[in-house]
Short mmCIF file of the C-alpha atoms (twelve columns), coordinates in Angstrom:
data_MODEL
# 
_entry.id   MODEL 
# 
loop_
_atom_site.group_PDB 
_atom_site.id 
_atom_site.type_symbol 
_atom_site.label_atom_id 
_atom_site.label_alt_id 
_atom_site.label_comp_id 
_atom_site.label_asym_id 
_atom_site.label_seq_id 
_atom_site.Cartn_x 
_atom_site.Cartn_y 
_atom_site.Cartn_z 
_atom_site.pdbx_PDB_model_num 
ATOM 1   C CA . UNK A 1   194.819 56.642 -111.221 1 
ATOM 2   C CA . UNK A 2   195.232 54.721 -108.063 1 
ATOM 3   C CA . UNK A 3   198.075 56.049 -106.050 1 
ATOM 4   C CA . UNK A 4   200.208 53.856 -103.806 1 
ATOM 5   C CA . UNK A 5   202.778 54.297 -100.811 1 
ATOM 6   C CA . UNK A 6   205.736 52.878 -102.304 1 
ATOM 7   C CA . UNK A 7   208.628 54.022 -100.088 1 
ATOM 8   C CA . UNK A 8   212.432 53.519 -100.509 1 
ATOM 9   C CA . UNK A 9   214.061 50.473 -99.085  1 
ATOM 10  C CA . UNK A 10  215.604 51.344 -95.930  1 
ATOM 11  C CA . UNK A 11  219.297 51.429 -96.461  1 
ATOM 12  C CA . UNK A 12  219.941 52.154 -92.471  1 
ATOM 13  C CA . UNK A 13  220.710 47.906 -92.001  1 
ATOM 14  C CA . UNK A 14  222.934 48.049 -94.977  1 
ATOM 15  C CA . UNK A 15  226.481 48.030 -93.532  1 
ATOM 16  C CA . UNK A 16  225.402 45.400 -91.124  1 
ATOM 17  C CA . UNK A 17  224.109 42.882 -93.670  1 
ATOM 18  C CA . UNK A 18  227.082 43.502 -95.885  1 
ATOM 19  C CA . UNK A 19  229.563 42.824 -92.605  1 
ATOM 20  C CA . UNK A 20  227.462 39.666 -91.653  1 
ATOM 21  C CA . UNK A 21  227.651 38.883 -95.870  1 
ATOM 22  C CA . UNK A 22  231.972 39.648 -95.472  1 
ATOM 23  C CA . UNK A 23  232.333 37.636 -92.196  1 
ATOM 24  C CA . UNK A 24  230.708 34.160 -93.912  1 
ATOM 25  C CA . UNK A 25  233.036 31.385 -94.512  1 
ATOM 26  C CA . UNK A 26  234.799 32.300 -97.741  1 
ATOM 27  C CA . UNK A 27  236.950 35.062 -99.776  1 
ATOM 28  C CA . UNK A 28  235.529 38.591 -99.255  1 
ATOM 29  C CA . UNK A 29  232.921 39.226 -102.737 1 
ATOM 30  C CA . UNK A 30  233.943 35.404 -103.770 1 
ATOM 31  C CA . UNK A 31  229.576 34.835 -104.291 1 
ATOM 32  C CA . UNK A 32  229.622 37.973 -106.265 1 
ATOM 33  C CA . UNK A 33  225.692 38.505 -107.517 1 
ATOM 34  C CA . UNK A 34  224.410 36.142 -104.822 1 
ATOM 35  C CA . UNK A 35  226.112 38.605 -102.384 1 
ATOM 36  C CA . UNK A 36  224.408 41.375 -104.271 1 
ATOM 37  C CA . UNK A 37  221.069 39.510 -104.258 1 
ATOM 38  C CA . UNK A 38  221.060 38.413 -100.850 1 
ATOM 39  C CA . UNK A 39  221.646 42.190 -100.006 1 
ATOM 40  C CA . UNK A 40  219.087 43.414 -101.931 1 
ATOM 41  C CA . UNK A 41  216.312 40.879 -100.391 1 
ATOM 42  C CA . UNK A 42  217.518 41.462 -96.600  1 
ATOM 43  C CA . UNK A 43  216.912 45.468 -97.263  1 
ATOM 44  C CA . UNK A 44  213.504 44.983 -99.000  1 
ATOM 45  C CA . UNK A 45  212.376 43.338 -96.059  1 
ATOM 46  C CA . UNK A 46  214.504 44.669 -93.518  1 
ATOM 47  C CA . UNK A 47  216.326 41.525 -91.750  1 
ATOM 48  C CA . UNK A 48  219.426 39.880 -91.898  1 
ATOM 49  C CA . UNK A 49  217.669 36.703 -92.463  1 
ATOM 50  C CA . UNK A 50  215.544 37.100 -95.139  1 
ATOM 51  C CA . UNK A 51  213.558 34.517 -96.384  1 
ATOM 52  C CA . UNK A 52  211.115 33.226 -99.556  1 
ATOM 53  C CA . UNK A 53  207.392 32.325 -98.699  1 
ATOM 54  C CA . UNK A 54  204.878 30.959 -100.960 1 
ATOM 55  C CA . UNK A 55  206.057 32.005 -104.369 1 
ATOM 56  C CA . UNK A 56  203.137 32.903 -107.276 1 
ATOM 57  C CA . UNK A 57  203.685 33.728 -111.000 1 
ATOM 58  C CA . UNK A 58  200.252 35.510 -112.367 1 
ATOM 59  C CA . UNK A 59  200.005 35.500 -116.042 1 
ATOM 60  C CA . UNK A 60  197.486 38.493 -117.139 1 
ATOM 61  C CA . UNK A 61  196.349 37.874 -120.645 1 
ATOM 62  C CA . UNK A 62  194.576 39.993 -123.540 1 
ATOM 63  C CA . UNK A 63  194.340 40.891 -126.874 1 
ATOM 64  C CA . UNK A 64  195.579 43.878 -128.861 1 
ATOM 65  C CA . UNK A 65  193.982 45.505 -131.860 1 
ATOM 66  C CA . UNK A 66  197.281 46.769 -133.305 1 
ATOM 67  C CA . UNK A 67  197.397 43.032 -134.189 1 
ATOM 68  C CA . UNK A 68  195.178 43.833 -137.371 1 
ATOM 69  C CA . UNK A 69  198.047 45.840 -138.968 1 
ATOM 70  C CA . UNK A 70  199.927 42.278 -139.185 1 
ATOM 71  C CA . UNK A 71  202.526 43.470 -136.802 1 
ATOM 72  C CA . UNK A 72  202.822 39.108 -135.272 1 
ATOM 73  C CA . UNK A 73  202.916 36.364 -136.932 1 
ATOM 74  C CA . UNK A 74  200.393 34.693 -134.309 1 
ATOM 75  C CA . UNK A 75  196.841 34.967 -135.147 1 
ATOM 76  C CA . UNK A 76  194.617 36.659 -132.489 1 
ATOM 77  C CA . UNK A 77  193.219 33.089 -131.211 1 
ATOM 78  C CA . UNK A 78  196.105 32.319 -130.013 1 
ATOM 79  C CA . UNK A 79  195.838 34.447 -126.970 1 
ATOM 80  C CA . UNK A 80  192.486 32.308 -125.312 1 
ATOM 81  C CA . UNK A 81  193.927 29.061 -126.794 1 
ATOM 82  C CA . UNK A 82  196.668 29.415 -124.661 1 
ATOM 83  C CA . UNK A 83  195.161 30.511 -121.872 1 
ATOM 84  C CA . UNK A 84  193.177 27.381 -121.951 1 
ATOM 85  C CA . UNK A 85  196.318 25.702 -122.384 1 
ATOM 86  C CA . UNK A 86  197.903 27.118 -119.470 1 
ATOM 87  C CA . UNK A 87  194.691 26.216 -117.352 1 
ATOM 88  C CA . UNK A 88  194.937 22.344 -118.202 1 
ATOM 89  C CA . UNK A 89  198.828 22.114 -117.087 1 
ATOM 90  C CA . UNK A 90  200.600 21.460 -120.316 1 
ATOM 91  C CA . UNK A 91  202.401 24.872 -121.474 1 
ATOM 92  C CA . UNK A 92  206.254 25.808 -120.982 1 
ATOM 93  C CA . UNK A 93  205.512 27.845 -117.549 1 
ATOM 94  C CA . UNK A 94  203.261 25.071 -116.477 1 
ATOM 95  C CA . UNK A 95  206.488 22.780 -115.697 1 
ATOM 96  C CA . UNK A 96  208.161 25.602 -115.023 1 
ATOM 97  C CA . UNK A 97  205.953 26.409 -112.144 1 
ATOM 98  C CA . UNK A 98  206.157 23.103 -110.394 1 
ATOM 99  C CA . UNK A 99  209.481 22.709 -110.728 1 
ATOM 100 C CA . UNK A 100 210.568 25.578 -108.809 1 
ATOM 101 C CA . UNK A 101 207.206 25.809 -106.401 1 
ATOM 102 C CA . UNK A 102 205.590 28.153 -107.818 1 
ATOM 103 C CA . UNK A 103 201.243 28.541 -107.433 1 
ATOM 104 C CA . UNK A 104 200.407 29.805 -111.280 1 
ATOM 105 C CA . UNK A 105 197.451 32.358 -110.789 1 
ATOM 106 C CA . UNK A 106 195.826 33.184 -114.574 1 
ATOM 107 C CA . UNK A 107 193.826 35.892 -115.383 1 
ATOM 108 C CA . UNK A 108 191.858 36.978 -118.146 1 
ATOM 109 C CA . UNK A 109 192.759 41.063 -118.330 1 
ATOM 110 C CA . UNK A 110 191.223 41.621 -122.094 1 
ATOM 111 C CA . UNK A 111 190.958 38.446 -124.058 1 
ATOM 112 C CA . UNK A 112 189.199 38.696 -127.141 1 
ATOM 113 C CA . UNK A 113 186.899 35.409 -126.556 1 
ATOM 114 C CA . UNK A 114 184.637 34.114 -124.087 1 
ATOM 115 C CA . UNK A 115 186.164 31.612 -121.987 1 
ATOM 116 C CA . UNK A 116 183.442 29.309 -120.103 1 
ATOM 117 C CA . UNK A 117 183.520 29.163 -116.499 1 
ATOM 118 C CA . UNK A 118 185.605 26.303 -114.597 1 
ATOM 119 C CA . UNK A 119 188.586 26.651 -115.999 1 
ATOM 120 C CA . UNK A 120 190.035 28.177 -112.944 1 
ATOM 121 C CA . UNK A 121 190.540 31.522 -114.842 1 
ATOM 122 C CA . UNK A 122 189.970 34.726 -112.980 1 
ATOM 123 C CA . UNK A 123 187.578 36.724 -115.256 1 
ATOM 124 C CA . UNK A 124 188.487 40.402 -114.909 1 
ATOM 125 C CA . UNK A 125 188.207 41.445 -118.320 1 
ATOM 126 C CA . UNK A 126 188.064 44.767 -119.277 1 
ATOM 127 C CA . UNK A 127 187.017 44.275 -123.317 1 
ATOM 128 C CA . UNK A 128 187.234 42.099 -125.515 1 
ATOM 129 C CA . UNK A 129 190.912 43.107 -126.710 1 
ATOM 130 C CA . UNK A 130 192.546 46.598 -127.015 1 
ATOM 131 C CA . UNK A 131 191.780 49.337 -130.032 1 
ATOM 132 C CA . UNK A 132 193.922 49.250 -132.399 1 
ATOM 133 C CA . UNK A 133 196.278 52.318 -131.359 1 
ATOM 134 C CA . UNK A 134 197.558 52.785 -135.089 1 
ATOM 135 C CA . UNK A 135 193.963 54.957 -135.165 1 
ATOM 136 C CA . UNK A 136 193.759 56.303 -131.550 1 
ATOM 137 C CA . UNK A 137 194.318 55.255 -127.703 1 
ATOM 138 C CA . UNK A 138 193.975 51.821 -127.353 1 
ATOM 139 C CA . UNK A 139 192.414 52.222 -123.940 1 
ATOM 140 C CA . UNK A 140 190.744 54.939 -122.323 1 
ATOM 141 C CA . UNK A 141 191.971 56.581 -119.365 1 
ATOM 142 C CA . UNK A 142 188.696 54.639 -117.036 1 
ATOM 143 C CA . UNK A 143 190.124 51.162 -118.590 1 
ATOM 144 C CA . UNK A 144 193.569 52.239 -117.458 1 
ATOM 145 C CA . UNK A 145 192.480 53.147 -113.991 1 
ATOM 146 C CA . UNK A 146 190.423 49.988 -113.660 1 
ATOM 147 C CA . UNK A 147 193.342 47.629 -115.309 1 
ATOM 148 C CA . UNK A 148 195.255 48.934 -112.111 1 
ATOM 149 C CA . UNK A 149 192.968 48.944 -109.653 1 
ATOM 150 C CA . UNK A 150 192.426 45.035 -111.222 1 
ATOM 151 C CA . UNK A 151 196.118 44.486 -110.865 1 
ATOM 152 C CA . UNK A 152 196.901 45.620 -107.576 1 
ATOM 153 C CA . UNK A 153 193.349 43.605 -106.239 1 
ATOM 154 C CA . UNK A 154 194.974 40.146 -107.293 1 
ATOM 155 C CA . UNK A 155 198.359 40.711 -105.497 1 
ATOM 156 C CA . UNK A 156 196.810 42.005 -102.482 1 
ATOM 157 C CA . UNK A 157 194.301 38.836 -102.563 1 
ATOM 158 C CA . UNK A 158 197.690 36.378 -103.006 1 
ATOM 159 C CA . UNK A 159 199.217 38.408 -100.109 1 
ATOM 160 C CA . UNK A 160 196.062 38.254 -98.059  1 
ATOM 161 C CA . UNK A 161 195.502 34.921 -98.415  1 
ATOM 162 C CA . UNK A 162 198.863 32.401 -98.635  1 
ATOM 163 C CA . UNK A 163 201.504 35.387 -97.247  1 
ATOM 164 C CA . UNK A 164 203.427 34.870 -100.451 1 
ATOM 165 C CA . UNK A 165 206.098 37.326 -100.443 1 
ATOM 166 C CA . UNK A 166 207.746 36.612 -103.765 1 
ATOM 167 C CA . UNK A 167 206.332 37.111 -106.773 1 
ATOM 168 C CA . UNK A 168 206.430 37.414 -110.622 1 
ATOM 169 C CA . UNK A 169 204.443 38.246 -113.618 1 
ATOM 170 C CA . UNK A 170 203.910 36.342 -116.984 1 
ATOM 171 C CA . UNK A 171 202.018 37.923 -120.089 1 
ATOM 172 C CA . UNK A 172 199.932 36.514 -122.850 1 
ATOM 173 C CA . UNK A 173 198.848 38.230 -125.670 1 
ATOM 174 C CA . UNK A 174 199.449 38.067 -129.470 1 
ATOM 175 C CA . UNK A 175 200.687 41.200 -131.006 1 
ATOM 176 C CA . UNK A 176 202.121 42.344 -127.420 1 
ATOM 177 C CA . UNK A 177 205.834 43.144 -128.064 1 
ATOM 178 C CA . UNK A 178 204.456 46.201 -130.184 1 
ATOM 179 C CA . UNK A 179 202.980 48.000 -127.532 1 
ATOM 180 C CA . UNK A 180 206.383 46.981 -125.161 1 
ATOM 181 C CA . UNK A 181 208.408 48.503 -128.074 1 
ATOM 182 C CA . UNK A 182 206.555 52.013 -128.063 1 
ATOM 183 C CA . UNK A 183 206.680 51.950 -124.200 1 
ATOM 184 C CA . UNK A 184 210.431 51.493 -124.324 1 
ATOM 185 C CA . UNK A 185 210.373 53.851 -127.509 1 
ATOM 186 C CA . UNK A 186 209.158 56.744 -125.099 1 
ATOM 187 C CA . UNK A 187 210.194 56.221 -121.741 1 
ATOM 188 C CA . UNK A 188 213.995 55.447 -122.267 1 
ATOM 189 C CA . UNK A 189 213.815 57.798 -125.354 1 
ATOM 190 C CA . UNK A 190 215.902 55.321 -127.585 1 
ATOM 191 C CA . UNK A 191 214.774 55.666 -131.315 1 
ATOM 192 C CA . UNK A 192 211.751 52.931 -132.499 1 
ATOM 193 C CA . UNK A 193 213.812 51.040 -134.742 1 
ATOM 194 C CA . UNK A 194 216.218 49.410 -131.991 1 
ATOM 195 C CA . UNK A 195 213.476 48.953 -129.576 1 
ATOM 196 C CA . UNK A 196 211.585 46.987 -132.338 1 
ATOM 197 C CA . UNK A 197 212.283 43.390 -132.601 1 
ATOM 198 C CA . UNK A 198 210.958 40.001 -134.157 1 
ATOM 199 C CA . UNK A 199 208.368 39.409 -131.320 1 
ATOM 200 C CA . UNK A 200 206.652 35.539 -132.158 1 
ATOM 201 C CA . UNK A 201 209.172 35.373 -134.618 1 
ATOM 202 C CA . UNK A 202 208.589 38.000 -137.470 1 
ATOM 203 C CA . UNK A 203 210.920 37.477 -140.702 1 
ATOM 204 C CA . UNK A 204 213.181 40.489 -141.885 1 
ATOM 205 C CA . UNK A 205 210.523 41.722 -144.025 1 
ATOM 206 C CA . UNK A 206 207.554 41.595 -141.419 1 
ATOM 207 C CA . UNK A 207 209.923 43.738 -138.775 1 
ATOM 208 C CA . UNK A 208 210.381 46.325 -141.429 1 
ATOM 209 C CA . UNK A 209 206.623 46.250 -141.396 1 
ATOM 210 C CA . UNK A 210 206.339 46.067 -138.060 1 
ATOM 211 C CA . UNK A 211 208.443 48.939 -137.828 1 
ATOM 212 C CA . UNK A 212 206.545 50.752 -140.186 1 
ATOM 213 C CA . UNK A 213 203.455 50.726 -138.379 1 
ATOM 214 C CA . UNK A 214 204.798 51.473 -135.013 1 
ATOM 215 C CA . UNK A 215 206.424 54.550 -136.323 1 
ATOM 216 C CA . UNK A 216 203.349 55.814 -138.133 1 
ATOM 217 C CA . UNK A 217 201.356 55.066 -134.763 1 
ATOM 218 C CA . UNK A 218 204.160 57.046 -132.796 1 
ATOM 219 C CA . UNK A 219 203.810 59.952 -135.172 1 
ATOM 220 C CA . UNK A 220 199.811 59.999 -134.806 1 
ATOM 221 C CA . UNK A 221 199.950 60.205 -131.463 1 
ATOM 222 C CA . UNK A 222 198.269 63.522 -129.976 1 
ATOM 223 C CA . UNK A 223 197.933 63.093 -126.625 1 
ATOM 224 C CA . UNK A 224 199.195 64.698 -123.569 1 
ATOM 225 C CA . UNK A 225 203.208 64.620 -122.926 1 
ATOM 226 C CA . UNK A 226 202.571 62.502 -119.106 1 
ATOM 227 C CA . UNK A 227 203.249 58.849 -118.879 1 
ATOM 228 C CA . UNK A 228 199.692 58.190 -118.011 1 
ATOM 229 C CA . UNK A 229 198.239 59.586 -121.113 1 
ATOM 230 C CA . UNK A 230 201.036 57.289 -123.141 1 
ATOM 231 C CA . UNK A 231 200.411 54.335 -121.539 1 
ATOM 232 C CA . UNK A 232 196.902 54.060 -122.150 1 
ATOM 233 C CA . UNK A 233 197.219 55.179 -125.831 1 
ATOM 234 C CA . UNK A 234 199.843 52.333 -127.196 1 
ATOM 235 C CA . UNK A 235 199.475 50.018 -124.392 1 
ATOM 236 C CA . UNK A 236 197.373 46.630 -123.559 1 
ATOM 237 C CA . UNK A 237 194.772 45.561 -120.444 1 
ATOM 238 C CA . UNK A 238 197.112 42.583 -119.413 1 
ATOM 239 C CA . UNK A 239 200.568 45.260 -119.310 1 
ATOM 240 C CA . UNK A 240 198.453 47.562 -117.644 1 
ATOM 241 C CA . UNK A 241 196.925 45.268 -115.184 1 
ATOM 242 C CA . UNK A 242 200.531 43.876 -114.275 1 
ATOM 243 C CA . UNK A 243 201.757 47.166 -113.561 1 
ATOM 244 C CA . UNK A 244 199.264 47.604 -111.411 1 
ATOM 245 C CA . UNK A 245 200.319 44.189 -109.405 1 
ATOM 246 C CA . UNK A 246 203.674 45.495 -109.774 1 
ATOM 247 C CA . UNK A 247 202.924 48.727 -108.252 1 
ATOM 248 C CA . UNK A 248 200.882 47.174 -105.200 1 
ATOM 249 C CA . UNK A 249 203.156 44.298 -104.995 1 
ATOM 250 C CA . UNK A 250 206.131 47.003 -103.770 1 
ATOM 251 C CA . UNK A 251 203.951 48.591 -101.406 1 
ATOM 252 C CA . UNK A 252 203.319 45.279 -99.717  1 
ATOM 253 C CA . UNK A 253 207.095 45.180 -99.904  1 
ATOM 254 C CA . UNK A 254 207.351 41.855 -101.728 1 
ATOM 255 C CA . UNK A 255 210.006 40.562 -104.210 1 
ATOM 256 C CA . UNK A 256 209.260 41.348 -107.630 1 
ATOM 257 C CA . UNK A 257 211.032 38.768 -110.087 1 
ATOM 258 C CA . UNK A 258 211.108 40.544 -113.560 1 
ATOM 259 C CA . UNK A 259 210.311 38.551 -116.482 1 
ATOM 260 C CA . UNK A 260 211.541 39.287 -119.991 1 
ATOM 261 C CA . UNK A 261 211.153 42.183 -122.818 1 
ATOM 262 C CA . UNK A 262 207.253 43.234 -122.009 1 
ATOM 263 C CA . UNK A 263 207.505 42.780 -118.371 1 
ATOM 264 C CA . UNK A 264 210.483 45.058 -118.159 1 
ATOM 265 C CA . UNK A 265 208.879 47.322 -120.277 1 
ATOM 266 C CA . UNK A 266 205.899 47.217 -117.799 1 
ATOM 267 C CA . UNK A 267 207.758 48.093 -114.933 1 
ATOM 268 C CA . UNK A 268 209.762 50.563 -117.059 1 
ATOM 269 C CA . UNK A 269 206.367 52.368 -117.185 1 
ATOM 270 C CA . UNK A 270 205.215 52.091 -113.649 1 
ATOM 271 C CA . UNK A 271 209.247 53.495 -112.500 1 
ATOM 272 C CA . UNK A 272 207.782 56.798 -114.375 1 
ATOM 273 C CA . UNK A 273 205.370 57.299 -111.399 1 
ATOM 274 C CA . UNK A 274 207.399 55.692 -109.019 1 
ATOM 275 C CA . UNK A 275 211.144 55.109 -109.124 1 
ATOM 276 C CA . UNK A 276 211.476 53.512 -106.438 1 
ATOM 277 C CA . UNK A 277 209.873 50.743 -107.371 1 
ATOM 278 C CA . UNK A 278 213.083 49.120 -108.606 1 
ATOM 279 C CA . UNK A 279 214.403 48.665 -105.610 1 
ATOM 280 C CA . UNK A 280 212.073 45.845 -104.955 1 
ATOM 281 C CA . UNK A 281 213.255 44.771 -108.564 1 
ATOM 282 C CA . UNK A 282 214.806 41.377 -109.109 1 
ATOM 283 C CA . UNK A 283 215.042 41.258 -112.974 1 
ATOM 284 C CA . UNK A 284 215.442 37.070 -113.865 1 
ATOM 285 C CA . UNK A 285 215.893 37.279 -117.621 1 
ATOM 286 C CA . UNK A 286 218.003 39.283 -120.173 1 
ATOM 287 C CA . UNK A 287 215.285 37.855 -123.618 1 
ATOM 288 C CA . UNK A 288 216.092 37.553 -127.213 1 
ATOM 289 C CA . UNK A 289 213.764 40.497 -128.408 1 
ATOM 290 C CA . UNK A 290 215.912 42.738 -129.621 1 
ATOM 291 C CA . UNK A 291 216.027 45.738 -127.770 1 
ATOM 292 C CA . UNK A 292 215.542 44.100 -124.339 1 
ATOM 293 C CA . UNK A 293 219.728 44.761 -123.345 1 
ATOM 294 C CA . UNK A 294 219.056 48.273 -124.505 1 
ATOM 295 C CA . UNK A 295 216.126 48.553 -122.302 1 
ATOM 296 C CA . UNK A 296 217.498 47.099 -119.265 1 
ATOM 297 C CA . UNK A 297 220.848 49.189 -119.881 1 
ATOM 298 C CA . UNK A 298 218.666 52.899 -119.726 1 
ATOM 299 C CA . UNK A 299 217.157 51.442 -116.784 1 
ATOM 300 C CA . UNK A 300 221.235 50.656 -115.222 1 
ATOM 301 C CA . UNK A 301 220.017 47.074 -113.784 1 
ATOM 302 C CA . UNK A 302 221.258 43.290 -114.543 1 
ATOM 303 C CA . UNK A 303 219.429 40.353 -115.405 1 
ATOM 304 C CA . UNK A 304 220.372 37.040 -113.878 1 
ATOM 305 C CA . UNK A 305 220.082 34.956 -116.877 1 
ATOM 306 C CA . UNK A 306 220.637 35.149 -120.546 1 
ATOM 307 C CA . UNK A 307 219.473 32.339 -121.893 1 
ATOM 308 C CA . UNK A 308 217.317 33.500 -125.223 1 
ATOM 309 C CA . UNK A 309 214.308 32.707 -124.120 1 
ATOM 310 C CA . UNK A 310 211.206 34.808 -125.897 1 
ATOM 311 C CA . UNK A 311 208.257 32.564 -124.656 1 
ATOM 312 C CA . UNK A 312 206.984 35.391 -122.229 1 
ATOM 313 C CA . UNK A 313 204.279 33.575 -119.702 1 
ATOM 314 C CA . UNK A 314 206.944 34.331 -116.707 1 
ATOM 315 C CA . UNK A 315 209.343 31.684 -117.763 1 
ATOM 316 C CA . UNK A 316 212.366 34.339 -117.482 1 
ATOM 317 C CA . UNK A 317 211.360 34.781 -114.464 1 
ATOM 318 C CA . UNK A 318 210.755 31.815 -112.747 1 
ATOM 319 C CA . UNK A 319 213.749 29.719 -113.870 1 
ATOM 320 C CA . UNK A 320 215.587 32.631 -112.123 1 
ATOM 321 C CA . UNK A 321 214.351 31.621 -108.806 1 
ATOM 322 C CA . UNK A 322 216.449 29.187 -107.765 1 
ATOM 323 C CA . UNK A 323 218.958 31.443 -107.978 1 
ATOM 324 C CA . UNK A 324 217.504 34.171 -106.056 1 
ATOM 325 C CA . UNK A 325 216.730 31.453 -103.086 1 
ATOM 326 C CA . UNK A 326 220.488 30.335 -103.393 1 
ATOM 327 C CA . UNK A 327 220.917 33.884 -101.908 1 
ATOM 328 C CA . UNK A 328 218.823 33.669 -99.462  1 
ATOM 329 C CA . UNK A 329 219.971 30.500 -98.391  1 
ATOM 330 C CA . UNK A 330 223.834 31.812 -98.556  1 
ATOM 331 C CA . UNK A 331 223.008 34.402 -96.029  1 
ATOM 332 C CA . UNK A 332 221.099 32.237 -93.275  1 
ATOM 333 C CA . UNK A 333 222.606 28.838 -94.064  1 
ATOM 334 C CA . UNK A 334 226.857 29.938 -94.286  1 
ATOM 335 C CA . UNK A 335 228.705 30.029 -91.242  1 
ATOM 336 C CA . UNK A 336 230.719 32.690 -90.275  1 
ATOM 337 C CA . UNK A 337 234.351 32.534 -89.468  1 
ATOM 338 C CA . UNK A 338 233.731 33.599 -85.766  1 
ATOM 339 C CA . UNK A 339 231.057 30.797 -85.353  1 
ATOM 340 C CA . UNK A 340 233.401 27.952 -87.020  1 
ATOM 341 C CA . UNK A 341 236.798 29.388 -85.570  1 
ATOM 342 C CA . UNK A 342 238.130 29.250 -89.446  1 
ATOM 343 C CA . UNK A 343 241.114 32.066 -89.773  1 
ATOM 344 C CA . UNK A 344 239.888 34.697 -92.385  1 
ATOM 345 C CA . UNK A 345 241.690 33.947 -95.594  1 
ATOM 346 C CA . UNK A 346 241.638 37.318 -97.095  1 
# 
């Protein structure tokens, strides 16, 4: 697999941006997760004035053929139709997107159609959808390696080309919060059932069924015991292409805004080959897929909003920006009580 030189952030400005953070005009820890934020951005890119260039959501899209064992209630076609959606500017992180500035960059990882040229879709498909992992690996360990090497090529291209230093990552594929449940299942080692939730909006009865299915796949399972081997058996092209822009996204040293249930489950997976990762880690949005709280409580990290959301597509994400730049805009906008001659009051 592609290895990448993802290095701590250096803590060695830390005291200084949390005295410049102390000295601005107001009670000491009155901004509380802004002040946290705004910390955590000025170390990942070493400054005391950080800022926020040229923000991108990519939304990596593919099919899954654990979706035969009726595991969502959203047919398979759902995945191109709504890629074709996205590309004519009418779906939820369509507005999303403009509101908050954001360039929306989609890409076909494994969708189980042919979509025609023109539709300013980057082809990198892999297949035409995932095997269903109920019978074996859903990908090979090749597909895996070229889903990341796929991955970390679009980020670096975005990087390259516009100096975007912000970024997130949307998902769309029917089926997909089954392969986010086994992920979570067996890298935060928190039993299936309360990683398993109603995904596109499964009734009591299809969970248990859902449920049912997962567990049988988790017990077939006879690969190796290493993440990589894991990740390629239950997982999907689009996941594994995102961690891949994950991964290469933190080497670059950029921002990574973390969407909801499958994109935390994504970079759950990539923290298993490197942990640091989550330093670069801004997670935007605690979903309503049960099991996401649980997920983001193994990991000990804090979304910024809870606002039970379960589109997917980066939407968590993205409305979390404006919060993030709020941050930013504390720490190089605020004056400080030295510059204004205001008495500290605290």
């Amino acid at each position: 697999m592609k290895k990448f030189n993802i290095t701590p952030v250096d803590r060695s400005i830390e005291p200084t941006i949390k005295d410049k953070i102390d000295n601005l005009t107001k009670p000491k820890g009155s901004l509380g997760r802004l002040e946290e934020l705004a910390t955590q951005i000025a170390l990942i890119q070493h400054t005391l004035s950080p800022e926020l260039l040229h923000p991108h959501n990519v939304l990596f899209a593919a099919d899954h053929g654990i979706i035969e064992e009726g595991v969502s209630v959203s047919p398979k076609e759902v995945t191109w139709q709504q890629l074709s959606h996205f590309s004519k500017g009418g779906a939820g992180i369509n507005f999303l997107c403009e509101q908050h500035g954001f360039q929306l960059v989609l890409v076909d990882s494994g969708v189980d159609y042919d979509i025609p040229a023109g539709h300013g879709i980057i082809d990198l498909k892999v297949r035409k959808g995932t095997r269903n992992f109920l019978h074996g690996p859903a990908m090979t360990p090749e597909e895996l390696d070229l889903c990341i090497e796929r991955g970390a090529g679009v980020v670096k291209d975005i990087h390259v080309t516009t100096g975007c230093n912000i970024i997130s990552f949307g998902e769309m594929g029917s089926g997909n919060t089954s392969p986010s449940a086994v992920w979570m299942h067996l890298f935060t080692d928190i039993e299936l059932e309360k990683c398993i939730g109603a995904g596109a909006g499964l009734d009591s009865p299809g969970i248990r069924h859902k449920c049912s299915v997962l567990s049988k796949a988790v017990a077939n399972y006879n690969g190796n015991d290493d993440a990589e081997s894991k990740i390629a058996w239950f997982g999907g092209y689009e996941m594994a292409m995102a961690m891949g822009a994950m991964m290469q996204a933190a080497e670059l040293g950029m921002v990574i805004l973390v969407d909801g249930f499958i994109m935390t489950s994504v970079i759950l997976a990539a923290s298993r080959f490197y942990p640091q990762i989550l330093d670069y880690a801004v997670f935007g949005h605690q979903g309503d897929e049960s099991g996401h709280k649980r997920m983001l409580d193994a990991m000990g990290v804090k979304a910024l909003l809870h606002l039970d959301l379960r589109l997917g597509e980066g939407s968590g994400a993205v409305c979390a920006y404006p919060i993030v730049e709020s941050a930013v805009r504390m720490i190089n906008r605020m004056d400080s009580f030295q510059s204004v001659n205001v008495t500290k009051y605290f």
